[in-house]
């Protein structure tokens, strides 16, 4: 588990990041009875349903990895989560400014943020930003072992699109958004002042 009890936007977060499998192993009965019944976690039906019915199956199939943010004071509650998986982007889809220093392979590796959601009870406390930064940092760390030149996401609606755009993502096409890994690595070396 990684502690993320830092100040984000002036809000002190007493939260820890876990792999969803760790939460299931350590406190599955409590999490299932409290957090997954929609009592403690209610971003929207389809995102809650993902945790309830698909997260474990996808992780066991190695289709995605799910990470949950858990309050230290209430470890059975899920404040938010995100998923990561591998993807690829066609070289010709990318702007020339991004491809200048990249190899000319037809497809380039990318990390996909498949889902990112927070509990409505944590609204206004920068949990979404905290989840996104953790996802980007994890993507950057893993890009050295499994090549990825971008992080991509498919926002579910206009509000999500604006959220990602406010954190440096740009349109790749009418559905998908991206941020170059080189920018994430710059933020990482600069202490995430972005």
PDB file of C-alpha atoms in Angstrom:
ATOM      1  CA  UNK A   1       0.000   0.000   0.000  1.00  0.00           C
ATOM      2  CA  UNK A   2       1.240   3.459  -0.814  1.00  0.00           C
ATOM      3  CA  UNK A   3       0.491   6.305   1.537  1.00  0.00           C
ATOM      4  CA  UNK A   4      -0.810   9.417  -0.097  1.00  0.00           C
ATOM      5  CA  UNK A   5      -1.498  11.365   3.084  1.00  0.00           C
ATOM      6  CA  UNK A   6      -0.237  14.588   1.591  1.00  0.00           C
ATOM      7  CA  UNK A   7      -1.678  18.015   1.086  1.00  0.00           C
ATOM      8  CA  UNK A   8      -3.398  18.398  -2.272  1.00  0.00           C
ATOM      9  CA  UNK A   9      -4.820  21.813  -3.025  1.00  0.00           C
ATOM     10  CA  UNK A  10      -4.694  22.671   0.680  1.00  0.00           C
ATOM     11  CA  UNK A  11      -6.665  19.577   1.707  1.00  0.00           C
ATOM     12  CA  UNK A  12      -4.925  17.014   3.902  1.00  0.00           C
ATOM     13  CA  UNK A  13      -5.662  13.544   2.611  1.00  0.00           C
ATOM     14  CA  UNK A  14      -5.437  10.666   5.076  1.00  0.00           C
ATOM     15  CA  UNK A  15      -5.715   8.117   2.276  1.00  0.00           C
ATOM     16  CA  UNK A  16      -3.846   5.020   1.101  1.00  0.00           C
ATOM     17  CA  UNK A  17      -3.637   3.551  -2.401  1.00  0.00           C
ATOM     18  CA  UNK A  18      -4.031  -0.224  -2.769  1.00  0.00           C
ATOM     19  CA  UNK A  19      -4.339  -2.720  -5.555  1.00  0.00           C
ATOM     20  CA  UNK A  20      -7.980  -3.819  -5.620  1.00  0.00           C
ATOM     21  CA  UNK A  21      -6.795  -7.422  -5.120  1.00  0.00           C
ATOM     22  CA  UNK A  22      -5.056  -6.362  -1.852  1.00  0.00           C
ATOM     23  CA  UNK A  23      -8.289  -4.822  -0.575  1.00  0.00           C
ATOM     24  CA  UNK A  24     -10.223  -7.940  -1.524  1.00  0.00           C
ATOM     25  CA  UNK A  25      -7.727 -10.184   0.259  1.00  0.00           C
ATOM     26  CA  UNK A  26      -7.370  -8.025   3.371  1.00  0.00           C
ATOM     27  CA  UNK A  27     -10.928  -6.922   3.999  1.00  0.00           C
ATOM     28  CA  UNK A  28     -13.172  -8.269   1.242  1.00  0.00           C
ATOM     29  CA  UNK A  29     -16.216  -9.039   3.401  1.00  0.00           C
ATOM     30  CA  UNK A  30     -16.239  -5.553   4.912  1.00  0.00           C
ATOM     31  CA  UNK A  31     -15.574  -3.848   1.591  1.00  0.00           C
ATOM     32  CA  UNK A  32     -18.257  -5.905  -0.136  1.00  0.00           C
ATOM     33  CA  UNK A  33     -20.876  -5.234   2.527  1.00  0.00           C
ATOM     34  CA  UNK A  34     -20.163  -1.529   2.969  1.00  0.00           C
ATOM     35  CA  UNK A  35     -18.298   0.007   0.053  1.00  0.00           C
ATOM     36  CA  UNK A  36     -19.689  -1.974  -2.853  1.00  0.00           C
ATOM     37  CA  UNK A  37     -23.359  -1.792  -1.943  1.00  0.00           C
ATOM     38  CA  UNK A  38     -23.407   1.848  -2.982  1.00  0.00           C
ATOM     39  CA  UNK A  39     -23.598   2.988   0.637  1.00  0.00           C
ATOM     40  CA  UNK A  40     -20.030   4.237   0.786  1.00  0.00           C
ATOM     41  CA  UNK A  41     -19.226   4.439  -2.916  1.00  0.00           C
ATOM     42  CA  UNK A  42     -21.608   6.022  -5.334  1.00  0.00           C
ATOM     43  CA  UNK A  43     -19.968   7.851  -8.247  1.00  0.00           C
ATOM     44  CA  UNK A  44     -22.496   6.472 -10.729  1.00  0.00           C
ATOM     45  CA  UNK A  45     -24.190   3.169 -11.300  1.00  0.00           C
ATOM     46  CA  UNK A  46     -21.920   1.842 -14.048  1.00  0.00           C
ATOM     47  CA  UNK A  47     -18.710   2.775 -12.203  1.00  0.00           C
ATOM     48  CA  UNK A  48     -19.929   1.232  -8.931  1.00  0.00           C
ATOM     49  CA  UNK A  49     -21.091  -1.828 -10.835  1.00  0.00           C
ATOM     50  CA  UNK A  50     -17.593  -2.223 -12.281  1.00  0.00           C
ATOM     51  CA  UNK A  51     -16.128  -2.637  -8.788  1.00  0.00           C
ATOM     52  CA  UNK A  52     -18.923  -4.917  -7.748  1.00  0.00           C
ATOM     53  CA  UNK A  53     -18.889  -7.264 -10.722  1.00  0.00           C
ATOM     54  CA  UNK A  54     -15.900  -6.840 -13.037  1.00  0.00           C
ATOM     55  CA  UNK A  55     -12.757  -5.481 -11.332  1.00  0.00           C
ATOM     56  CA  UNK A  56     -11.625  -8.783  -9.851  1.00  0.00           C
ATOM     57  CA  UNK A  57     -12.396 -10.732 -13.046  1.00  0.00           C
ATOM     58  CA  UNK A  58     -10.451  -8.252 -15.188  1.00  0.00           C
ATOM     59  CA  UNK A  59      -7.475  -8.372 -12.833  1.00  0.00           C
ATOM     60  CA  UNK A  60      -7.486 -12.178 -12.743  1.00  0.00           C
ATOM     61  CA  UNK A  61      -7.558 -12.207 -16.558  1.00  0.00           C
ATOM     62  CA  UNK A  62      -4.695  -9.633 -16.611  1.00  0.00           C
ATOM     63  CA  UNK A  63      -6.898  -7.363 -18.729  1.00  0.00           C
ATOM     64  CA  UNK A  64      -6.515  -4.384 -16.371  1.00  0.00           C
ATOM     65  CA  UNK A  65      -5.164  -3.462 -12.959  1.00  0.00           C
ATOM     66  CA  UNK A  66      -7.481  -1.672 -10.538  1.00  0.00           C
ATOM     67  CA  UNK A  67      -6.171   0.587  -7.764  1.00  0.00           C
ATOM     68  CA  UNK A  68      -8.374   1.895  -4.965  1.00  0.00           C
ATOM     69  CA  UNK A  69      -7.951   4.881  -2.669  1.00  0.00           C
ATOM     70  CA  UNK A  70      -8.974   4.058   0.896  1.00  0.00           C
ATOM     71  CA  UNK A  71      -9.330   6.438   3.874  1.00  0.00           C
ATOM     72  CA  UNK A  72      -6.857   5.495   6.623  1.00  0.00           C
ATOM     73  CA  UNK A  73      -9.562   6.151   9.210  1.00  0.00           C
ATOM     74  CA  UNK A  74     -12.053   3.802   7.492  1.00  0.00           C
ATOM     75  CA  UNK A  75     -10.123   1.129   5.550  1.00  0.00           C
ATOM     76  CA  UNK A  76     -13.293  -0.651   4.452  1.00  0.00           C
ATOM     77  CA  UNK A  77     -14.455   2.362   2.485  1.00  0.00           C
ATOM     78  CA  UNK A  78     -13.331   3.206  -1.043  1.00  0.00           C
ATOM     79  CA  UNK A  79     -12.836   6.926  -1.746  1.00  0.00           C
ATOM     80  CA  UNK A  80     -12.044   6.339  -5.412  1.00  0.00           C
ATOM     81  CA  UNK A  81     -10.384   4.063  -7.927  1.00  0.00           C
ATOM     82  CA  UNK A  82      -8.797   3.853 -11.351  1.00  0.00           C
ATOM     83  CA  UNK A  83      -7.775   1.139 -13.793  1.00  0.00           C
ATOM     84  CA  UNK A  84      -4.713   0.844 -16.009  1.00  0.00           C
ATOM     85  CA  UNK A  85      -4.033  -1.415 -18.983  1.00  0.00           C
ATOM     86  CA  UNK A  86      -1.831  -1.476 -22.039  1.00  0.00           C
ATOM     87  CA  UNK A  87      -2.957   0.011 -25.315  1.00  0.00           C
ATOM     88  CA  UNK A  88      -1.491   1.198 -28.605  1.00  0.00           C
ATOM     89  CA  UNK A  89      -1.928   4.263 -30.765  1.00  0.00           C
ATOM     90  CA  UNK A  90      -1.300   4.538 -34.495  1.00  0.00           C
ATOM     91  CA  UNK A  91       1.692   6.779 -35.192  1.00  0.00           C
ATOM     92  CA  UNK A  92      -0.242   8.684 -37.872  1.00  0.00           C
ATOM     93  CA  UNK A  93      -2.893   9.735 -35.294  1.00  0.00           C
ATOM     94  CA  UNK A  94      -0.362  11.735 -33.287  1.00  0.00           C
ATOM     95  CA  UNK A  95       0.594  15.363 -33.912  1.00  0.00           C
ATOM     96  CA  UNK A  96       4.017  15.862 -35.502  1.00  0.00           C
ATOM     97  CA  UNK A  97       5.232  17.776 -32.436  1.00  0.00           C
ATOM     98  CA  UNK A  98       4.735  14.586 -30.398  1.00  0.00           C
ATOM     99  CA  UNK A  99       6.240  12.164 -32.942  1.00  0.00           C
ATOM    100  CA  UNK A 100       9.429  14.130 -33.718  1.00  0.00           C
ATOM    101  CA  UNK A 101      11.628  12.058 -31.423  1.00  0.00           C
ATOM    102  CA  UNK A 102       9.705   8.803 -31.517  1.00  0.00           C
ATOM    103  CA  UNK A 103      10.524   5.653 -33.510  1.00  0.00           C
ATOM    104  CA  UNK A 104       8.558   5.224 -36.720  1.00  0.00           C
ATOM    105  CA  UNK A 105       6.678   2.077 -35.744  1.00  0.00           C
ATOM    106  CA  UNK A 106       3.108   1.907 -37.110  1.00  0.00           C
ATOM    107  CA  UNK A 107       1.770   1.451 -33.544  1.00  0.00           C
ATOM    108  CA  UNK A 108       3.260   2.937 -30.373  1.00  0.00           C
ATOM    109  CA  UNK A 109       2.713   1.644 -26.865  1.00  0.00           C
ATOM    110  CA  UNK A 110       0.418   3.549 -24.516  1.00  0.00           C
ATOM    111  CA  UNK A 111      -1.038   3.115 -21.055  1.00  0.00           C
ATOM    112  CA  UNK A 112      -4.827   3.369 -20.888  1.00  0.00           C
ATOM    113  CA  UNK A 113      -6.605   4.885 -17.894  1.00  0.00           C
ATOM    114  CA  UNK A 114      -9.762   2.884 -18.446  1.00  0.00           C
ATOM    115  CA  UNK A 115     -11.824   4.069 -15.482  1.00  0.00           C
ATOM    116  CA  UNK A 116     -11.352   6.752 -12.869  1.00  0.00           C
ATOM    117  CA  UNK A 117     -14.047   7.532 -10.307  1.00  0.00           C
ATOM    118  CA  UNK A 118     -14.425   8.920  -6.812  1.00  0.00           C
ATOM    119  CA  UNK A 119     -17.061   8.571  -4.137  1.00  0.00           C
ATOM    120  CA  UNK A 120     -19.484  11.510  -4.177  1.00  0.00           C
ATOM    121  CA  UNK A 121     -18.827  11.983  -0.446  1.00  0.00           C
ATOM    122  CA  UNK A 122     -15.299  13.164  -1.359  1.00  0.00           C
ATOM    123  CA  UNK A 123     -16.480  15.832  -3.829  1.00  0.00           C
ATOM    124  CA  UNK A 124     -14.438  19.038  -3.667  1.00  0.00           C
ATOM    125  CA  UNK A 125     -11.494  17.413  -1.874  1.00  0.00           C
ATOM    126  CA  UNK A 126      -9.233  16.909  -4.931  1.00  0.00           C
ATOM    127  CA  UNK A 127      -9.617  13.118  -4.835  1.00  0.00           C
ATOM    128  CA  UNK A 128     -10.022  12.993  -8.626  1.00  0.00           C
ATOM    129  CA  UNK A 129      -6.746  14.869  -9.099  1.00  0.00           C
ATOM    130  CA  UNK A 130      -5.039  12.658  -6.528  1.00  0.00           C
ATOM    131  CA  UNK A 131      -6.218   9.517  -8.359  1.00  0.00           C
ATOM    132  CA  UNK A 132      -5.110  10.924 -11.717  1.00  0.00           C
ATOM    133  CA  UNK A 133      -1.662  11.923 -10.451  1.00  0.00           C
ATOM    134  CA  UNK A 134      -1.192   8.468  -8.923  1.00  0.00           C
ATOM    135  CA  UNK A 135      -2.250   6.855 -12.218  1.00  0.00           C
ATOM    136  CA  UNK A 136       0.167   9.047 -14.193  1.00  0.00           C
ATOM    137  CA  UNK A 137       3.046   8.403 -11.778  1.00  0.00           C
ATOM    138  CA  UNK A 138       2.408   4.650 -11.870  1.00  0.00           C
ATOM    139  CA  UNK A 139       2.253   4.792 -15.687  1.00  0.00           C
ATOM    140  CA  UNK A 140       5.579   6.638 -15.828  1.00  0.00           C
ATOM    141  CA  UNK A 141       7.266   4.116 -13.511  1.00  0.00           C
ATOM    142  CA  UNK A 142       6.015   1.190 -15.581  1.00  0.00           C
ATOM    143  CA  UNK A 143       6.909   2.772 -18.936  1.00  0.00           C
ATOM    144  CA  UNK A 144      10.561   1.895 -18.357  1.00  0.00           C
ATOM    145  CA  UNK A 145       9.709  -1.816 -18.127  1.00  0.00           C
ATOM    146  CA  UNK A 146       6.935  -1.955 -20.720  1.00  0.00           C
ATOM    147  CA  UNK A 147       7.335   0.785 -23.303  1.00  0.00           C
ATOM    148  CA  UNK A 148       4.636   3.431 -23.429  1.00  0.00           C
ATOM    149  CA  UNK A 149       5.052   6.823 -25.054  1.00  0.00           C
ATOM    150  CA  UNK A 150       1.596   8.113 -24.064  1.00  0.00           C
ATOM    151  CA  UNK A 151      -1.137   7.816 -21.494  1.00  0.00           C
ATOM    152  CA  UNK A 152      -4.582   7.707 -23.091  1.00  0.00           C
ATOM    153  CA  UNK A 153      -8.136   7.774 -21.804  1.00  0.00           C
ATOM    154  CA  UNK A 154     -11.665   7.685 -23.196  1.00  0.00           C
ATOM    155  CA  UNK A 155     -13.694  10.184 -21.115  1.00  0.00           C
ATOM    156  CA  UNK A 156     -17.284   9.104 -20.563  1.00  0.00           C
ATOM    157  CA  UNK A 157     -18.788  12.595 -20.985  1.00  0.00           C
ATOM    158  CA  UNK A 158     -18.010  16.286 -21.436  1.00  0.00           C
ATOM    159  CA  UNK A 159     -17.410  16.864 -17.719  1.00  0.00           C
ATOM    160  CA  UNK A 160     -14.779  14.095 -17.699  1.00  0.00           C
ATOM    161  CA  UNK A 161     -13.249  15.542 -20.882  1.00  0.00           C
ATOM    162  CA  UNK A 162     -12.860  18.919 -19.206  1.00  0.00           C
ATOM    163  CA  UNK A 163     -11.305  17.277 -16.134  1.00  0.00           C
ATOM    164  CA  UNK A 164      -8.652  15.521 -18.235  1.00  0.00           C
ATOM    165  CA  UNK A 165      -8.056  18.625 -20.373  1.00  0.00           C
ATOM    166  CA  UNK A 166      -7.422  20.650 -17.210  1.00  0.00           C
ATOM    167  CA  UNK A 167      -4.613  18.187 -16.429  1.00  0.00           C
ATOM    168  CA  UNK A 168      -2.836  18.429 -19.782  1.00  0.00           C
ATOM    169  CA  UNK A 169      -4.669  15.803 -21.865  1.00  0.00           C
ATOM    170  CA  UNK A 170      -5.517  16.732 -25.447  1.00  0.00           C
ATOM    171  CA  UNK A 171      -7.807  15.221 -28.054  1.00  0.00           C
ATOM    172  CA  UNK A 172      -6.426  12.350 -30.117  1.00  0.00           C
ATOM    173  CA  UNK A 173      -9.704  11.859 -31.969  1.00  0.00           C
ATOM    174  CA  UNK A 174     -13.388  12.514 -31.247  1.00  0.00           C
ATOM    175  CA  UNK A 175     -13.367  10.019 -28.347  1.00  0.00           C
ATOM    176  CA  UNK A 176      -9.831   9.463 -27.036  1.00  0.00           C
ATOM    177  CA  UNK A 177      -7.514  11.923 -25.248  1.00  0.00           C
ATOM    178  CA  UNK A 178      -3.780  11.638 -24.610  1.00  0.00           C
ATOM    179  CA  UNK A 179      -0.813  13.095 -22.778  1.00  0.00           C
ATOM    180  CA  UNK A 180       2.790  12.354 -23.822  1.00  0.00           C
ATOM    181  CA  UNK A 181       4.840  10.309 -21.364  1.00  0.00           C
ATOM    182  CA  UNK A 182       7.643  12.859 -21.789  1.00  0.00           C
ATOM    183  CA  UNK A 183       5.437  15.506 -20.110  1.00  0.00           C
ATOM    184  CA  UNK A 184       4.564  13.161 -17.252  1.00  0.00           C
ATOM    185  CA  UNK A 185       8.273  12.436 -16.719  1.00  0.00           C
ATOM    186  CA  UNK A 186       8.978  16.190 -16.647  1.00  0.00           C
ATOM    187  CA  UNK A 187       6.282  16.669 -13.991  1.00  0.00           C
ATOM    188  CA  UNK A 188       7.736  13.753 -12.025  1.00  0.00           C
ATOM    189  CA  UNK A 189      11.241  15.250 -12.077  1.00  0.00           C
ATOM    190  CA  UNK A 190       9.801  18.690 -11.202  1.00  0.00           C
ATOM    191  CA  UNK A 191       7.883  17.464  -8.156  1.00  0.00           C
ATOM    192  CA  UNK A 192       4.402  17.609  -9.733  1.00  0.00           C
ATOM    193  CA  UNK A 193       3.958  21.367  -9.634  1.00  0.00           C
ATOM    194  CA  UNK A 194       1.804  21.128 -12.763  1.00  0.00           C
TER     195      UNK A 194
END
